[in-house]
Amino acid sequence: EAGVVQSPRYKIIEKKQPVAFWCNPISGHNTLYWYRQNLGQGPELLIRYENEEAVDDSQLPKDRFSAERLKGVDSTLKIQPAELGDSAVYLCASRPVPQGTEAFFGQGTRLTVV
Amino acid sequence: SQQGEEDPQALSIQEGENATMNCSYKTSINNLQWYRQNSGRGLVHLILIRSNEREKHSGRLRVTLDTSKKSSSLLITASRAADTASYFCATESAGNQFYFGTGTSLTVIP
């Protein structure tokens, strides 16, 4: 069974440019998370989806970040415009139900804003 | 936001020694999980302990949970060089909130 797939693995952009990350969760996993992880820190939750509904986006900086999960499967996270402080690893995770089970993580997308 | 805080931030031990790392959290939880992250990789689930459990074992891993102190510990026995990684606790609470701690960086010296 394929795991959580994220692309691209690496992205370098200039500040003020837009960028998008893509995540394909494990088939059948209704719950999907996007986390941001700064160097030497733990993952910080940006948004959680239950199927196609964003049920927790309180930590998502909505002035520049947006996300969507079409048909409750794949998800994209977008930043527009990117700032230097957005440089981080963006992790996607999924699990079958929202509580009491392990979460499966993708390899992450390392974003560098120059 | 991050619910948990790990202690110590960094730990360096000799191969064969035991490694203990602690996690303290702030609010009531339903369960707590531990994850490992090798450099440049995603997180991998290690073990889950429910709020009504006090101790759990999995291979060389032993996890304890003290809900009265809002803390958990992860013990890795007979450590190996391959155990070198960062370790994170993650708490699950009402409303399905799922937050990670700040992490402990473990180095096992061969």
Short mmCIF file of C-alpha atoms in Angstrom, two decimals:
data_model
loop_
_atom_site.label_atom_id
_atom_site.label_comp_id
_atom_site.label_asym_id
_atom_site.label_seq_id
_atom_site.Cartn_x
_atom_site.Cartn_y
_atom_site.Cartn_z
CA GLU A 1 0.00 0.00 0.00
CA ALA A 2 1.36 3.42 -0.94
CA GLY A 3 1.96 5.83 1.87
CA VAL A 4 1.21 9.53 2.01
CA VAL A 5 2.71 11.15 -1.07
CA GLN A 6 3.77 14.77 -1.12
CA SER A 7 5.20 16.84 -3.92
CA PRO A 8 7.42 18.56 -4.61
CA ARG A 9 10.09 17.43 -2.15
CA TYR A 10 11.97 20.69 -2.39
CA LYS A 11 10.99 24.14 -3.56
CA ILE A 12 13.02 27.35 -3.72
CA ILE A 13 11.18 30.56 -4.54
CA GLU A 14 11.74 34.27 -4.27
CA LYS A 15 9.74 36.21 -1.71
CA LYS A 16 6.39 37.52 -2.86
CA GLN A 17 6.01 34.61 -5.30
CA PRO A 18 3.20 32.06 -4.93
CA VAL A 19 3.83 28.40 -4.12
CA ALA A 20 1.66 25.31 -3.86
CA PHE A 21 2.16 21.94 -2.19
CA TRP A 22 0.26 18.79 -3.01
CA CYS A 23 -0.65 15.82 -0.82
CA ASN A 24 -2.16 12.45 -1.73
CA PRO A 25 -3.23 10.69 1.47
CA ILE A 26 -3.57 6.97 2.03
CA SER A 27 -6.68 5.61 0.35
CA GLY A 28 -9.65 5.54 2.70
CA HIS A 29 -8.17 7.98 5.19
CA ASN A 30 -10.83 10.58 5.90
CA THR A 31 -8.72 12.78 8.16
CA LEU A 32 -5.93 14.88 6.64
CA TYR A 33 -3.55 17.32 8.31
CA TRP A 34 -1.13 19.96 7.14
CA TYR A 35 1.68 20.82 9.54
CA ARG A 36 4.54 23.29 9.32
CA GLN A 37 7.85 22.35 10.92
CA ASN A 38 10.60 24.86 11.49
CA LEU A 39 14.16 23.67 11.97
CA GLY A 40 14.65 22.07 15.36
CA GLN A 41 10.98 22.43 16.27
CA GLY A 42 7.98 20.16 16.43
CA PRO A 43 5.25 20.14 13.77
CA GLU A 44 2.70 22.94 14.16
CA LEU A 45 -0.82 22.26 12.95
CA LEU A 46 -2.03 24.47 10.13
CA ILE A 47 -5.29 22.80 9.15
CA ARG A 48 -7.23 19.57 9.65
CA TYR A 49 -9.76 18.13 7.23
CA GLU A 50 -12.50 15.61 7.86
CA ASN A 51 -13.33 14.43 4.35
CA GLU A 52 -13.58 17.65 2.35
CA GLU A 53 -14.47 19.88 5.30
CA ALA A 54 -11.84 22.01 7.02
CA VAL A 55 -12.80 21.46 10.67
CA ASP A 56 -9.81 23.15 12.32
CA ASP A 57 -8.05 25.98 10.51
CA SER A 58 -7.54 28.24 13.49
CA GLN A 59 -3.75 28.20 13.08
CA LEU A 60 -3.76 28.86 9.34
CA PRO A 61 -2.57 32.41 8.49
CA LYS A 62 -5.52 33.16 6.28
CA ASP A 63 -4.17 36.37 4.81
CA ARG A 64 -1.67 34.42 2.71
CA PHE A 65 -2.35 30.72 3.18
CA SER A 66 -5.18 28.73 1.64
CA ALA A 67 -5.95 25.05 1.39
CA GLU A 68 -8.44 22.81 -0.25
CA ARG A 69 -9.29 19.13 -0.32
CA LEU A 70 -11.21 18.26 -3.42
CA LYS A 71 -13.65 15.35 -3.15
CA GLY A 72 -12.16 14.50 0.23
CA VAL A 73 -9.03 12.94 -1.25
CA ASP A 74 -6.02 14.98 -2.48
CA SER A 75 -5.21 18.28 -0.86
CA THR A 76 -3.26 21.37 -1.84
CA LEU A 77 -1.78 24.04 0.38
CA LYS A 78 -0.99 27.40 -1.16
CA ILE A 79 0.96 30.42 -0.01
CA GLN A 80 0.54 33.72 -1.81
CA PRO A 81 2.63 35.75 -1.50
CA ALA A 82 5.45 33.89 0.24
CA GLU A 83 7.55 35.62 2.88
CA LEU A 84 11.05 34.82 4.12
CA GLY A 85 9.58 33.51 7.38
CA ASP A 86 7.60 30.85 5.51
CA SER A 87 10.78 28.83 4.94
CA ALA A 88 10.08 25.51 6.64
CA VAL A 89 9.13 21.91 5.97
CA TYR A 90 5.44 21.41 5.21
CA LEU A 91 4.17 18.01 6.29
CA CYS A 92 0.99 16.25 5.28
CA ALA A 93 -0.46 13.44 7.37
CA SER A 94 -3.55 11.26 7.16
CA ARG A 95 -5.40 8.69 9.20
CA PRO A 96 -8.62 6.73 8.84
CA VAL A 97 -10.46 8.36 11.75
CA PRO A 98 -9.78 11.58 13.67
CA GLN A 99 -8.96 10.03 17.02
CA GLY A 100 -7.22 7.09 18.58
CA THR A 101 -5.19 5.81 15.64
CA GLU A 102 -1.72 6.47 14.34
CA ALA A 103 -1.16 9.20 11.79
CA PHE A 104 0.84 8.49 8.65
CA PHE A 105 3.14 11.22 7.41
CA GLY A 106 4.51 12.09 4.02
CA GLN A 107 8.17 12.98 3.48
CA GLY A 108 7.36 16.66 3.51
CA THR A 109 8.10 19.58 1.22
CA ARG A 110 11.09 21.70 2.18
CA LEU A 111 10.36 25.30 1.20
CA THR A 112 13.10 27.90 0.99
CA VAL A 113 12.08 31.49 0.39
CA VAL A 114 14.93 33.74 -0.72
CA SER B 1 0.14 25.78 18.67
CA GLN B 2 2.02 23.04 20.48
CA GLN B 3 0.52 21.19 23.37
CA GLY B 4 3.53 19.25 24.59
CA GLU B 5 7.01 20.12 25.68
CA GLU B 6 9.76 17.52 25.64
CA ASP B 7 12.66 17.30 28.03
CA PRO B 8 15.56 17.20 27.47
CA GLN B 9 15.82 19.08 24.19
CA ALA B 10 18.90 17.05 23.29
CA LEU B 11 20.33 13.79 24.62
CA SER B 12 23.58 12.04 23.76
CA ILE B 13 24.31 8.50 24.99
CA GLN B 14 26.55 5.53 24.24
CA GLU B 15 25.23 2.56 22.32
CA GLY B 16 23.75 0.01 24.71
CA GLU B 17 22.64 2.59 27.27
CA ASN B 18 19.02 3.44 27.96
CA ALA B 19 17.48 6.71 26.79
CA THR B 20 14.66 8.43 28.64
CA MET B 21 12.77 11.44 27.37
CA ASN B 22 9.82 13.19 28.94
CA CYS B 23 6.78 15.01 27.66
CA SER B 24 4.65 17.44 29.62
CA TYR B 25 1.37 18.77 28.31
CA LYS B 26 -1.18 21.35 29.32
CA THR B 27 -4.76 20.12 28.96
CA SER B 28 -6.71 16.92 29.52
CA ILE B 29 -6.12 14.32 26.85
CA ASN B 30 -7.78 11.21 25.44
CA ASN B 31 -4.52 9.62 24.41
CA LEU B 32 -0.87 10.35 23.77
CA GLN B 33 1.37 9.11 20.99
CA TRP B 34 5.12 9.07 20.39
CA TYR B 35 6.71 9.54 16.99
CA ARG B 36 10.25 9.34 15.64
CA GLN B 37 11.70 11.51 12.89
CA ASN B 38 14.96 10.78 11.16
CA SER B 39 16.76 13.75 9.67
CA GLY B 40 15.01 15.05 6.57
CA ARG B 41 12.21 12.51 6.78
CA GLY B 42 8.57 12.38 7.85
CA LEU B 43 7.40 11.24 11.26
CA VAL B 44 6.89 7.57 12.06
CA HIS B 45 4.49 6.36 14.71
CA LEU B 46 6.01 4.43 17.61
CA ILE B 47 3.35 3.83 20.23
CA LEU B 48 -0.04 5.06 21.49
CA ILE B 49 -1.13 5.10 25.12
CA ARG B 50 -4.69 5.87 26.16
CA SER B 51 -5.61 8.11 29.07
CA ASN B 52 -6.80 5.14 31.14
CA GLU B 53 -3.48 3.30 30.70
CA ARG B 54 -0.42 3.88 32.85
CA GLU B 55 2.25 1.92 31.01
CA LYS B 56 2.73 0.29 27.65
CA HIS B 57 5.52 -1.70 26.03
CA SER B 58 6.52 -2.30 22.44
CA GLY B 59 9.78 -4.10 21.81
CA ARG B 60 12.56 -1.96 23.33
CA LEU B 61 10.13 0.89 24.00
CA ARG B 62 8.38 1.56 27.29
CA VAL B 63 5.93 4.43 27.65
CA THR B 64 4.38 5.68 30.86
CA LEU B 65 1.54 8.15 31.31
CA ASP B 66 0.67 10.10 34.45
CA THR B 67 -2.49 12.08 33.78
CA SER B 68 -2.44 13.66 37.25
CA LYS B 69 0.91 15.24 36.42
CA LYS B 70 0.09 15.69 32.74
CA SER B 71 3.29 13.96 31.74
CA SER B 72 4.57 10.98 29.80
CA SER B 73 7.95 9.35 29.41
CA LEU B 74 9.49 7.28 26.64
CA LEU B 75 12.23 4.83 27.54
CA ILE B 76 14.35 3.20 24.85
CA THR B 77 16.35 0.31 26.25
CA ALA B 78 19.66 -1.01 24.91
CA SER B 79 19.94 1.86 22.44
CA ARG B 80 21.47 1.42 18.99
CA ALA B 81 23.07 3.88 16.60
CA ALA B 82 19.97 3.49 14.41
CA ASP B 83 17.87 5.01 17.21
CA THR B 84 19.50 8.38 16.49
CA ALA B 85 16.58 10.64 15.60
CA SER B 86 14.22 13.25 17.00
CA TYR B 87 11.35 12.03 19.16
CA PHE B 88 8.04 13.83 19.54
CA CYS B 89 5.02 13.31 21.72
CA ALA B 90 1.59 14.11 20.32
CA THR B 91 -1.55 14.61 22.37
CA GLU B 92 -5.13 14.04 21.37
CA SER B 93 -7.87 15.82 23.26
CA ALA B 94 -11.56 16.58 23.03
CA GLY B 95 -12.55 17.99 19.68
CA ASN B 96 -10.02 15.70 17.98
CA GLN B 97 -7.23 18.23 18.46
CA PHE B 98 -3.91 16.59 17.62
CA TYR B 99 -0.83 18.56 18.61
CA PHE B 100 2.87 17.78 18.74
CA GLY B 101 5.50 18.69 21.29
CA THR B 102 8.81 20.42 20.76
CA GLY B 103 10.86 17.22 20.46
CA THR B 104 13.96 15.58 21.90
CA SER B 105 16.98 15.08 19.67
CA LEU B 106 18.64 11.77 20.54
CA THR B 107 22.17 10.89 19.45
CA VAL B 108 23.41 7.35 20.07
CA ILE B 109 27.18 7.10 19.78
CA PRO B 110 28.47 3.76 18.44
#
